[in-house]
Short mmCIF file of C-alpha atoms and ligand atoms in Angstrom, two decimals:
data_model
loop_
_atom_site.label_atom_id
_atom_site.label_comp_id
_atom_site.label_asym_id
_atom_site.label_seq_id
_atom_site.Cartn_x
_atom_site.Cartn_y
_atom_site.Cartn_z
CA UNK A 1 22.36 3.50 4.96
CA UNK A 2 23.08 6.29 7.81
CA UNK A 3 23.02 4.54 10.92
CA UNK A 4 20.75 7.68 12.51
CA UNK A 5 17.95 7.49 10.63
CA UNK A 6 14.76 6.31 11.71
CA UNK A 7 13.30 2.33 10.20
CA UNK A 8 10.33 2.85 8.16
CA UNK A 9 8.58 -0.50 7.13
CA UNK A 10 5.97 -0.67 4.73
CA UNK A 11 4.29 -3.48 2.34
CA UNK A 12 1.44 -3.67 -0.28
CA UNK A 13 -0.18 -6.50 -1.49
CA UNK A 14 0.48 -7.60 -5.19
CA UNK A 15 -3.37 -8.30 -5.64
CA UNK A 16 -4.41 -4.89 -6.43
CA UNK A 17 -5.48 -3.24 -9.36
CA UNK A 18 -3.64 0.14 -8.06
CA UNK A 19 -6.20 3.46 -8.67
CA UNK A 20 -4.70 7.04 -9.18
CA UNK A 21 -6.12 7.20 -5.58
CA UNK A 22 -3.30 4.85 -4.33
CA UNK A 23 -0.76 6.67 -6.53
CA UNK A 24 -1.51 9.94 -4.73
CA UNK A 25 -1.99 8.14 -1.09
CA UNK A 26 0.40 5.51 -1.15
CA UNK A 27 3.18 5.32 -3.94
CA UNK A 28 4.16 8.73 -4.02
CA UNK A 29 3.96 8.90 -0.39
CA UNK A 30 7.43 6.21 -0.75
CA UNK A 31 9.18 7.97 -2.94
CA UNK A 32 9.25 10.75 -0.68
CA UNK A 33 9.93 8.78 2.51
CA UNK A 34 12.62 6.54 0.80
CA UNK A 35 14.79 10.01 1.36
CA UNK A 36 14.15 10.46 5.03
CA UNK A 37 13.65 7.05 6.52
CA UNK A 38 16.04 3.29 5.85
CA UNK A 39 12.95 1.94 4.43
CA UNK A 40 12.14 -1.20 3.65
CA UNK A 41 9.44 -2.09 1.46
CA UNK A 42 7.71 -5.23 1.07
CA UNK A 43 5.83 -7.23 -1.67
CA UNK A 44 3.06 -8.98 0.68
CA UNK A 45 2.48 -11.93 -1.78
CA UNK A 46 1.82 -13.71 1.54
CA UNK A 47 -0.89 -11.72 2.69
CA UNK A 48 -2.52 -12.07 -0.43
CA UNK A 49 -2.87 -15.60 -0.39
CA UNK A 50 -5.33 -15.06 2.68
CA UNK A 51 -8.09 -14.93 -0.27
CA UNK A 52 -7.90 -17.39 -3.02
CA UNK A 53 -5.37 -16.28 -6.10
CA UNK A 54 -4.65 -18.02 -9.55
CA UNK A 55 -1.19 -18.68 -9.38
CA UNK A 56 -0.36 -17.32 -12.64
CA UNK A 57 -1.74 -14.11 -12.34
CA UNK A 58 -0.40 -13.64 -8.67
CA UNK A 59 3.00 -14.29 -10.30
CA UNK A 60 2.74 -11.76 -12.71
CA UNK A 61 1.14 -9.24 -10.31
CA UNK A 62 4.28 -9.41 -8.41
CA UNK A 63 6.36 -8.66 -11.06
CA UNK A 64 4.16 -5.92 -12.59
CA UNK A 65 3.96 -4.12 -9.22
CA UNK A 66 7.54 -3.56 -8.41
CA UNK A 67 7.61 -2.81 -11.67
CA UNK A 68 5.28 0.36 -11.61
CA UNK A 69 7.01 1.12 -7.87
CA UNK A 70 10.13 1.56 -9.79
CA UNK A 71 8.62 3.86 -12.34
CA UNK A 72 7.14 5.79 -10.22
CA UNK A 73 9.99 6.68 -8.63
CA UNK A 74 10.80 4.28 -5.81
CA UNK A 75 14.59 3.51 -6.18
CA UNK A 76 16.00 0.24 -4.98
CA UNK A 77 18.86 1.67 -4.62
CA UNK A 78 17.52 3.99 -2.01
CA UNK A 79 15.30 1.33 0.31
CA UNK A 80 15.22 -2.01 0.25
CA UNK A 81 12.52 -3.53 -1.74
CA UNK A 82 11.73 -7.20 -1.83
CA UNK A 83 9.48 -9.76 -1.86
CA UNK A 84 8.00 -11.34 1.65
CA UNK A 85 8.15 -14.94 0.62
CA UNK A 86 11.57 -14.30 -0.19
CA UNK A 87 12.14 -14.15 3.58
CA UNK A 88 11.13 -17.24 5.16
CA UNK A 89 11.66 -15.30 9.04
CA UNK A 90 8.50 -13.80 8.16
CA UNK A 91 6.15 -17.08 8.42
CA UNK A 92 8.63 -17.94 11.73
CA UNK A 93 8.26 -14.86 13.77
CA UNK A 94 4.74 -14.86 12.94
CA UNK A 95 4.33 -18.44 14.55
CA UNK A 96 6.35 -17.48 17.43
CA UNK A 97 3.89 -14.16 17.79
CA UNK A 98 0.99 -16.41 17.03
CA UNK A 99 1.49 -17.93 20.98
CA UNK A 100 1.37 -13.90 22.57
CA UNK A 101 -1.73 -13.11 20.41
CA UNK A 102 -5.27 -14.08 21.63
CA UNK A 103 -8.11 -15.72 19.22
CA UNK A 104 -10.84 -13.36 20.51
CA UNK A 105 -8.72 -10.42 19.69
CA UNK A 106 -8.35 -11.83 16.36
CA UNK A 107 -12.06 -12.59 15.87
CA UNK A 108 -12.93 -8.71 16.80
CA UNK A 109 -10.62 -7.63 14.00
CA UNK A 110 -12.82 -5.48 11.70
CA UNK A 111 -11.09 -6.62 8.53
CA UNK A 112 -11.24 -10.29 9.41
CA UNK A 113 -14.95 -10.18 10.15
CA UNK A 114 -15.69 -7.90 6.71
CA UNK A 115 -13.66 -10.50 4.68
CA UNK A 116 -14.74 -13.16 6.20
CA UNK A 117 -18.44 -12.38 4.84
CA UNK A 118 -17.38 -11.62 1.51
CA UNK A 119 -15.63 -15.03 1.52
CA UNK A 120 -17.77 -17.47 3.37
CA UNK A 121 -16.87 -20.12 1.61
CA UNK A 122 -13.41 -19.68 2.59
CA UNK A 123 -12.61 -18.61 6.12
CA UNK A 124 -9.28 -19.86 6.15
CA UNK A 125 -6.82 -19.94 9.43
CA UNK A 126 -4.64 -17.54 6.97
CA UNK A 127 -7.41 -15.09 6.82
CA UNK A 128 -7.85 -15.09 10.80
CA UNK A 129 -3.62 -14.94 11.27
CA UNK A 130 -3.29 -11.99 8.91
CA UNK A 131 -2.67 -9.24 11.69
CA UNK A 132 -0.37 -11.66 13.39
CA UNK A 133 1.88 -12.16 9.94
CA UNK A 134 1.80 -8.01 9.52
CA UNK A 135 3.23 -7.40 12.89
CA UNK A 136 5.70 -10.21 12.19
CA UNK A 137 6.75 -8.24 8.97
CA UNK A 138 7.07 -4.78 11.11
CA UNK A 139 8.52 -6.19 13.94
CA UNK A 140 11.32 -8.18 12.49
CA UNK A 141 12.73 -4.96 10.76
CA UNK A 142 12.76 -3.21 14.44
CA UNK A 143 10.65 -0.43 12.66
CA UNK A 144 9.81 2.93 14.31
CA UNK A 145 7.44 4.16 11.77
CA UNK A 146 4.86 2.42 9.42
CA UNK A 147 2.93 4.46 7.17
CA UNK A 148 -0.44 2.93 6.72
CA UNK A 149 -3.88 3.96 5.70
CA UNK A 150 -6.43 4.36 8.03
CA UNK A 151 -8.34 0.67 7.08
CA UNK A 152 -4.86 -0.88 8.49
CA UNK A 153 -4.72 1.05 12.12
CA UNK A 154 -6.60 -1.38 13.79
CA UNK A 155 -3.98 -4.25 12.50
CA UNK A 156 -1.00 -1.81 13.17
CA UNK A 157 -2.16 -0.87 16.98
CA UNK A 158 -1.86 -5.18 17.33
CA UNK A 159 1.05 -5.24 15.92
CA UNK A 160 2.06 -3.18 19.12
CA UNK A 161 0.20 -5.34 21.47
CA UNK A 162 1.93 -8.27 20.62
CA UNK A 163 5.10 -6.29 20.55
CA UNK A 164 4.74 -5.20 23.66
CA UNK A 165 3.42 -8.36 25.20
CA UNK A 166 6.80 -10.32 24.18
CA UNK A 167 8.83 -7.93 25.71
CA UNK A 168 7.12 -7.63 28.89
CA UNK A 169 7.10 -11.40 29.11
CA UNK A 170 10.93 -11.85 28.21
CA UNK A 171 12.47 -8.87 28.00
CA UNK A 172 12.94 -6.04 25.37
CA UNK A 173 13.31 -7.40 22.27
CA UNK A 174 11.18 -5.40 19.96
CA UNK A 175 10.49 -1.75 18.69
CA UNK A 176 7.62 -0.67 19.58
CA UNK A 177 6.38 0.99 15.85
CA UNK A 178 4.43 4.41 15.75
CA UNK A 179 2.01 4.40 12.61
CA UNK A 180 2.21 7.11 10.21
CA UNK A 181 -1.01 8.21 8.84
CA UNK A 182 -0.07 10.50 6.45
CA UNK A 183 -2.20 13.39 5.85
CA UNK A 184 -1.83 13.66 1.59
CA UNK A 185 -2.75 16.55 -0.11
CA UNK A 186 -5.40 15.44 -1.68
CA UNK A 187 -8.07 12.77 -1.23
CA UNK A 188 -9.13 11.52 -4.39
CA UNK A 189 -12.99 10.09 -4.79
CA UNK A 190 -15.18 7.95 -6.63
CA UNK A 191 -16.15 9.73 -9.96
CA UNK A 192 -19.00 7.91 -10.27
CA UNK A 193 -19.95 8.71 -6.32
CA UNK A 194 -18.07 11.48 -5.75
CA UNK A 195 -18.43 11.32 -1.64
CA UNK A 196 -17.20 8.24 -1.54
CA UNK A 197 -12.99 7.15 -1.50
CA UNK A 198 -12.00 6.07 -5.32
CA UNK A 199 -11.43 2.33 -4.19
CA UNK A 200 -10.06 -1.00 -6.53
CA UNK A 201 -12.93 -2.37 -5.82
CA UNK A 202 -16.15 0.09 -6.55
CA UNK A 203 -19.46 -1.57 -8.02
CA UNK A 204 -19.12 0.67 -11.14
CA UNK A 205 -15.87 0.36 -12.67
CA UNK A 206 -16.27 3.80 -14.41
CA UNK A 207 -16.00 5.48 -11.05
CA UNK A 208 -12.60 4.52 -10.55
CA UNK A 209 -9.14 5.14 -12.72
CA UNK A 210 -6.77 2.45 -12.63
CA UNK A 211 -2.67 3.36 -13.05
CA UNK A 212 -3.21 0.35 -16.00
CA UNK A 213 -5.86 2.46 -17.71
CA UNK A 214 -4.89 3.64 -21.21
CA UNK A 215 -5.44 7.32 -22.51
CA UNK A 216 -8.63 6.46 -24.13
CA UNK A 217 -10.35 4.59 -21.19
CA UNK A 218 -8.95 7.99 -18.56
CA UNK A 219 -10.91 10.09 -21.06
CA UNK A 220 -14.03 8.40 -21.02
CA UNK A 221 -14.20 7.58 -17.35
CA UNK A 222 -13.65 11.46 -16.85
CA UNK A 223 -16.13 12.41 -19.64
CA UNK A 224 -18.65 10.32 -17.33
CA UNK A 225 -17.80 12.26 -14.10
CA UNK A 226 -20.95 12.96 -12.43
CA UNK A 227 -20.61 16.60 -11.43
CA UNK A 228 -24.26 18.54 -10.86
CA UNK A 229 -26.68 20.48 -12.05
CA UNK A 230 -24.95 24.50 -11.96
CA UNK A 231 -22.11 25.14 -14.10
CA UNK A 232 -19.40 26.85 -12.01
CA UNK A 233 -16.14 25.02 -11.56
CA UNK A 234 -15.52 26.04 -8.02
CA UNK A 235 -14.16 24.22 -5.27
CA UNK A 236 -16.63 23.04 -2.51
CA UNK A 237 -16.63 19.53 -1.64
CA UNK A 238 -19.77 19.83 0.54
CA UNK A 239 -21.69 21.69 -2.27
CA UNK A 240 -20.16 20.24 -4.94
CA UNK A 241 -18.60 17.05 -4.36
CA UNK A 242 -17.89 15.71 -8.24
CA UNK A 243 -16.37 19.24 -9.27
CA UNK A 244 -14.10 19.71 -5.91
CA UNK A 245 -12.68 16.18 -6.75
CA UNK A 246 -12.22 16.54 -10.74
CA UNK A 247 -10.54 19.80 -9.43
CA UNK A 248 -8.15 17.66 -6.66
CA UNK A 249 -7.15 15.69 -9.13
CA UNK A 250 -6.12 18.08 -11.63
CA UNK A 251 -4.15 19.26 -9.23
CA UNK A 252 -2.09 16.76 -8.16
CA UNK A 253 -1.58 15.78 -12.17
CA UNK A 254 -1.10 19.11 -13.44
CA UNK A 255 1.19 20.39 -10.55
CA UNK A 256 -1.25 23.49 -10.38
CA UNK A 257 -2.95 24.16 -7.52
CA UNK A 258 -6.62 23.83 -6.71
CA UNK A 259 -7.03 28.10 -7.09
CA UNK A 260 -4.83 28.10 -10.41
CA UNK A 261 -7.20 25.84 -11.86
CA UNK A 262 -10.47 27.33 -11.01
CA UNK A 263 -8.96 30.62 -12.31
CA UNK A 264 -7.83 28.87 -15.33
CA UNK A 265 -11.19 26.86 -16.00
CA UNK A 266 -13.49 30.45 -14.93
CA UNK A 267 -16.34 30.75 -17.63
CA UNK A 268 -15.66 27.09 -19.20
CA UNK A 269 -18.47 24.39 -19.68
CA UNK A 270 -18.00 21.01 -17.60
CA UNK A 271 -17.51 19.04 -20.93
CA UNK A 272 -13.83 20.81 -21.33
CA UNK A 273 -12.90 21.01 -18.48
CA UNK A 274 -13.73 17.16 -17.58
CA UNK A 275 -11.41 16.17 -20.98
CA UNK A 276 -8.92 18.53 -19.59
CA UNK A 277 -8.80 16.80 -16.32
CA UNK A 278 -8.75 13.65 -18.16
CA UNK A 279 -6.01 14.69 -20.69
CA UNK A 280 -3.45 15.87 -17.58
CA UNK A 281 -4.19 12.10 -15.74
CA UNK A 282 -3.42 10.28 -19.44
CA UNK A 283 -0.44 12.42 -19.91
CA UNK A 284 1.13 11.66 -16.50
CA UNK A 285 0.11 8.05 -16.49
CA UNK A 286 1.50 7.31 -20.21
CA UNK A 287 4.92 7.64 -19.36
CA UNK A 288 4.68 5.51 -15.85
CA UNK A 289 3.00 2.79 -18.01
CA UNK A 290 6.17 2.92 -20.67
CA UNK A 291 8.53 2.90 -18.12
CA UNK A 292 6.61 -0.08 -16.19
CA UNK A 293 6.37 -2.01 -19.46
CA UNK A 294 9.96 -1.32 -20.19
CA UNK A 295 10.78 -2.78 -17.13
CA UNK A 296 8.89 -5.62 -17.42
CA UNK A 297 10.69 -6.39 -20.35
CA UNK A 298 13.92 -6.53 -18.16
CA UNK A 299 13.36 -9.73 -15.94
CA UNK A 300 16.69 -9.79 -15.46
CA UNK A 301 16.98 -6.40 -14.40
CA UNK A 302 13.76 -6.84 -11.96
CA UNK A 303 14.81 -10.09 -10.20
CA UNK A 304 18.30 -8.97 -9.43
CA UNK A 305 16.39 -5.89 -7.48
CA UNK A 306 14.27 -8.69 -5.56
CA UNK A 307 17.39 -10.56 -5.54
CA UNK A 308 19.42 -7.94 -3.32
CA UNK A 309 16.15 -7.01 -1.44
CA UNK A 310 15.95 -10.35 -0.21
CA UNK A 311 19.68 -10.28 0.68
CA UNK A 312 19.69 -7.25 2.72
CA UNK A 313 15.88 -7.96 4.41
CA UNK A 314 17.14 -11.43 5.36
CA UNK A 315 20.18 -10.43 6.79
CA UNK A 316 18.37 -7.62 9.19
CA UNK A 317 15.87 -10.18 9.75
CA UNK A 318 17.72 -12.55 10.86
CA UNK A 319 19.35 -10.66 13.42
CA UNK A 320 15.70 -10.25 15.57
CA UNK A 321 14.63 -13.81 14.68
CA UNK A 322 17.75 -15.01 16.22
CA UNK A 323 17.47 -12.86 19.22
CA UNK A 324 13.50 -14.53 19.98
CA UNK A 325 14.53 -17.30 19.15
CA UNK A 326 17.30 -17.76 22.06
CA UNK A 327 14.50 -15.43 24.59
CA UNK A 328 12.00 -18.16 23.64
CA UNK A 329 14.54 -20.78 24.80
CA UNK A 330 14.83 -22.45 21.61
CA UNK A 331 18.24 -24.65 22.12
CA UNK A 332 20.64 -23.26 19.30
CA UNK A 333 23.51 -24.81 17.70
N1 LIG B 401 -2.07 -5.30 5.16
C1 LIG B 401 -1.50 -4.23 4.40
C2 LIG B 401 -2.52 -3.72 3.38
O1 LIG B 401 -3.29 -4.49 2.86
C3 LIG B 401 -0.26 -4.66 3.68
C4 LIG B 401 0.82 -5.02 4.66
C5 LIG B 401 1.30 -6.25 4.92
C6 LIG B 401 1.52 -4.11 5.48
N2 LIG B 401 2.28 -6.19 5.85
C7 LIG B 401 2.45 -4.90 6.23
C8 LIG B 401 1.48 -2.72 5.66
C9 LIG B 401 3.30 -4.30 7.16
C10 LIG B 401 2.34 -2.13 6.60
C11 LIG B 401 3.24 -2.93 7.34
O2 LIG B 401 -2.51 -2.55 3.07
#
């Protein structure tokens, strides 16, 4: 790694059923930065446990994300990419950050208070600590960007609080991080409700397209589009909100852009040009699928990348853990 470059830092959590919305928004947005930024990218199996997992399936979650990562393009030789709980300084900053981070501020959190209605039954001291646990992940990397989406700013602008806080209380100690919110291309909706964001967890599962979804399930969930009631295939997301979106999304899968493929679909009927959308996510996904399942045929192969993520994260992370540590005046042998 060039000394130079900047520190990105960025982590999803295993638990996800990953749309083509996140592909477009978040995966490819790596692959990209991995070439301008010393990134490091985190599994955050420890977030996840915040809501209650089955251990067998977070397991193979884990594996079957870095997986797809991989296919898609994000190179472990390039970043580092590894798995949180590989790490244990994460869980010790965060308690050290847990005494320069308030409980109101925590109870205000707009995640915290959404999840914690849609698990009342479990309001776990995990659930409450998440924000402190992210900014422990960011700050122990000494990151100057983190590329987020907009549901995380809220966590990301604590995450500078508390950085801030400790180093106006000791003395500088951490990097302050600027969030990146990157601005992609295209934003990719609901088909079902096409002015809403294509999300993991919709009500109708035929409104959004999972990376796991084979050819014939893409085809149907895009032969179910909702579009409306004229028949031009024009772009104009106010107007016509399911077209403009089946016509974002052929663009980012067919490489074409959004004026190529009005042109090219001028004078067809929706019923085409819906299996045509369909057809160019299928093809693009089919091969990312083969290449994930390949992989996750090579366990050996997959845990020697987590094995020399956690390697290289622990050693960087060690170095700031060490460093509040002795501010904190913990005695040191
Ligand atoms: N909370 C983030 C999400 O759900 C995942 C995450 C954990 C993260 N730690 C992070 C993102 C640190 C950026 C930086 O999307």
């Amino acid at each position: 790694m060039e000394e130079s470059r900047k520190v990105l830092y960025s982590a999803v959590q295993p638990t996800n059923n990953l749309t083509i919305g996140n592909y477009i928004g978040a995966i490819r947005n790596w692959v990209d930065l991995q070439n301008g930024y010393d990134c490091y990218f985190a599994i955050a199996n420890m977030h996840a446990i915040t809501v209650r997992q089955n251990p067998a399936e977070l397991r193979q979650k884990t594996l079957a994300l870095l997986a797809l990562y991989i296919a898609c393009g994000v190179d472990p030789e390039k970043c580092v990419l590894y798995l949180q709980s590989h790490v244990p300084a994460h869980a010790e900053l965060a308690w050290v950050l847990n005494t320069f981070t308030y409980v109101g501020e925590m109870e205000r959190m707009t995640q915290y208070k959404d999840k914690s209605s849609r698990h009342a039954d479990n309001i776990n001291m995990g659930l409450m600590d998440y924000p402190v646990l992210m900014a422990a992940d960011i700050l122990l990397y000494q990151a100057d960007v983190v590329p987020v989406g907009l549901d995380q700013r809220q966590h990301l602008e604590i995450a500078r609080d508390i950085a801030q806080r400790f180093n106006k209380a000791l003395s500088p100690t951490f990097k302050v991080p600027e969030g990146l919110y990157v601005k992609v291309g295209a934003k990719i909706n609901d088909l079902q409700e096409p002015s809403k964001k294509m999300s993991k967890s919709a009500e109708n599962p035929n409104g959004s397209v999972f990376m796991s979804d084979d050819k014939d399930t893409v085809i149907r969930k895009f032969r179910r589009a909702v579009t409306d009631s004229d028949s031009d295939i024009r772009y104009a997301p106010e107007e016509k909100p399911g077209v403009s979106n089946l016509l974002s999304i052929y663009s980012v899968f067919s490489g074409k852009s959004v004026a190529e493929a009005e042109k090219e679909f001028a004078g067809a009927g929706y019923g085409e040009f819906k299996l045509a959308v369909g057809e160019a996510v299928a093809e693009k996904l089919e091969p990312l699928q083969k290449e994930q399942n390949r992989l996750l045929g090579d366990k050996a192969y997959l845990d020697g990348v987590l094995r020399s993520g956690m390697e290289r994260a622990a050693r960087a992370a060690g170095r700031t853990l060490n460093k509040v540590y002795k501010k904190i005046g913990f005695y040191q042998l």
